[in-house]
C-alpha atoms as a printed R data frame, in Angstrom:
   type eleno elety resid chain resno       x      y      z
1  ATOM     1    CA   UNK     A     1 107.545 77.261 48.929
2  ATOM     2    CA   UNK     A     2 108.795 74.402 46.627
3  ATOM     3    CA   UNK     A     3 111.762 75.055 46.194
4  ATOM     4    CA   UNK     A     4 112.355 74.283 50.177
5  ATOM     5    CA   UNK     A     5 110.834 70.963 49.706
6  ATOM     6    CA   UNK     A     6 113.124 70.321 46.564
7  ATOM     7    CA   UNK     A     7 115.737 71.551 49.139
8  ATOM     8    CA   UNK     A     8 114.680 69.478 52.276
9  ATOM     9    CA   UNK     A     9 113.950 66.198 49.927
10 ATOM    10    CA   UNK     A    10 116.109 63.320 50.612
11 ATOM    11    CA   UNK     A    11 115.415 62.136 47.387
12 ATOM    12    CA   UNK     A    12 114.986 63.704 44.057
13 ATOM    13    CA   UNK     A    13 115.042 62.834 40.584
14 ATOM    14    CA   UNK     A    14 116.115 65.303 37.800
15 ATOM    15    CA   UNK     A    15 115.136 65.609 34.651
16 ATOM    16    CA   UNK     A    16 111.653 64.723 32.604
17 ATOM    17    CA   UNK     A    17 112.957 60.881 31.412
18 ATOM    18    CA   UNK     A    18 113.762 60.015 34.769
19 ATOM    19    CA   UNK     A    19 110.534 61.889 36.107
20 ATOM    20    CA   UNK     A    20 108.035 59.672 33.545
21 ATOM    21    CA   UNK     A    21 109.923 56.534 34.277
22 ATOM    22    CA   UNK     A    22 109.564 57.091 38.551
23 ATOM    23    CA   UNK     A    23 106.292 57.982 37.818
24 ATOM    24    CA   UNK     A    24 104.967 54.309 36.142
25 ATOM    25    CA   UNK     A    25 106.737 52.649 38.581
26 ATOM    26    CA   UNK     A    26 104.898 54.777 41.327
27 ATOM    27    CA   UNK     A    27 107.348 56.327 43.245
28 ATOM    28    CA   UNK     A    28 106.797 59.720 42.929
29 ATOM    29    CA   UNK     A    29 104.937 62.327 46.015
30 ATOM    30    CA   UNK     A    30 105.593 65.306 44.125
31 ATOM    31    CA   UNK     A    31 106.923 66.773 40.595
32 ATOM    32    CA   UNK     A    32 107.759 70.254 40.197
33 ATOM    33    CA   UNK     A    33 107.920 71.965 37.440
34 ATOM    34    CA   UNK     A    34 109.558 75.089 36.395
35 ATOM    35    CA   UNK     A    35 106.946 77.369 34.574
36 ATOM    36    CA   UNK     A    36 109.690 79.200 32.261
37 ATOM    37    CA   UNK     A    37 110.702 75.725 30.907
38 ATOM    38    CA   UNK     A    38 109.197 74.999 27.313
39 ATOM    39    CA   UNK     A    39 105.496 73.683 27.392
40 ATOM    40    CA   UNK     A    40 107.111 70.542 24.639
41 ATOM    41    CA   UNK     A    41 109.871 69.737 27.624
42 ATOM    42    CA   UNK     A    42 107.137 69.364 30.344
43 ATOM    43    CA   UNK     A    43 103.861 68.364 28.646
44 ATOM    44    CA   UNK     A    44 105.214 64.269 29.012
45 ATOM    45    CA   UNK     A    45 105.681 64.902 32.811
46 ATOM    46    CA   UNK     A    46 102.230 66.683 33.318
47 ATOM    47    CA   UNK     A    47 100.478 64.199 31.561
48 ATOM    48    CA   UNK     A    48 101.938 61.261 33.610
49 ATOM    49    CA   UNK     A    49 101.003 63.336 36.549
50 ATOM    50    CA   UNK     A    50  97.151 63.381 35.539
51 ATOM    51    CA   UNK     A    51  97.481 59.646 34.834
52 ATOM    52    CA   UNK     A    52  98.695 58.875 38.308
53 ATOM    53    CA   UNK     A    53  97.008 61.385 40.804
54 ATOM    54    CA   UNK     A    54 100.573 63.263 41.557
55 ATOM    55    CA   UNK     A    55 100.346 66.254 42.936
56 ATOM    56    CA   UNK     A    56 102.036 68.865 40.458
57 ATOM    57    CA   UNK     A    57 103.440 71.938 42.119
58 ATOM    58    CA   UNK     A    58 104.551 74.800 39.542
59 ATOM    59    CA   UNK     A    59 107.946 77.525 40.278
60 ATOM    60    CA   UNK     A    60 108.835 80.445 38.748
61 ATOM    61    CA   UNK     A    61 112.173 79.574 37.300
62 ATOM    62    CA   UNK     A    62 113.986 76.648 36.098
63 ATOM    63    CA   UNK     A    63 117.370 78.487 36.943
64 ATOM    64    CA   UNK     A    64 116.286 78.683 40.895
65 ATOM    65    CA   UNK     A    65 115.103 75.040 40.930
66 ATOM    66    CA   UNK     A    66 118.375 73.502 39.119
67 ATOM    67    CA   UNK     A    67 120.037 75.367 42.031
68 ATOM    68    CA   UNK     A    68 118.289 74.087 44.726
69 ATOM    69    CA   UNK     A    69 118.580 71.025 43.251
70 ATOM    70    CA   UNK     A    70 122.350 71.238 43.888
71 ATOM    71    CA   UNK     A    71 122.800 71.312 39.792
72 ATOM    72    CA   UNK     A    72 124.897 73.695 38.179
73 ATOM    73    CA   UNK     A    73 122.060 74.179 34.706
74 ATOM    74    CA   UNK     A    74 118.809 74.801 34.942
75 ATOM    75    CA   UNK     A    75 115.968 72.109 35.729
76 ATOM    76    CA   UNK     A    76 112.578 71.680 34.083
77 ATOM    77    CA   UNK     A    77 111.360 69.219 36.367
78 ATOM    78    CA   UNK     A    78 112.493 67.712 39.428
79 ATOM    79    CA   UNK     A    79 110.318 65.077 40.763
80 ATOM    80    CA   UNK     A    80 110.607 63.941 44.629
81 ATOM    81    CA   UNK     A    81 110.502 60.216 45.468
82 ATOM    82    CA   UNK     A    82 108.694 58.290 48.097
C-alpha cells in the first residue's frame, strides 16, 4: 500500500507548494494524494503530475498519510523524491 512507501521513503516532501515546485524541477517518483482532501487543494498537484508523466497514487485519508508522514495534521499530498 502507499502509505508503506510514504513510510519506507527516505525522502518526502509535504505539502502541494512544495509538491508543484519538486515537480518542475523533476525530482519527483511518486505523489500521493489523499482522496478526502478538497479537489481545489489537489487539482495544482494532479495537473503537474499529467504534465510530467508522475505516477499519481491515490489513499483513503489525509489523516493516515500526515501520520505516516511523521506529521502531527493531516496531509493532502506528499510527494516522494528521487
Amino acid at each position: 500500500m502507499s502509505y508503506e512507501k510514504v513510510k519506507q521513503a527516505d525522502k518526502t516532501i509535504i505539502g502541494t507548494k512544495q509538491a508543484v515546485k519538486a515537480a518542475r524541477k523533476g525530482h519527483l517518483s511518486e505523489i500521493v494524494v489523499a482522496m478526502d482532501a478538497d479537489h481545489h487543494v489537489v487539482a495544482p498537484v494532479l495537473e503537474i503530475a499529467r504534465e510530467h508523466d508522475i505516477p499519481v497514487t491515490m489513499v483513503p485519508s489525509k489523516q493516515k498519510l500526515g501520520k505516516v508522514a511523521g506529521l502531527r495534521v493531516d496531509a493532502s499530498v506528499v510527494a516522494i523524491a528521487d
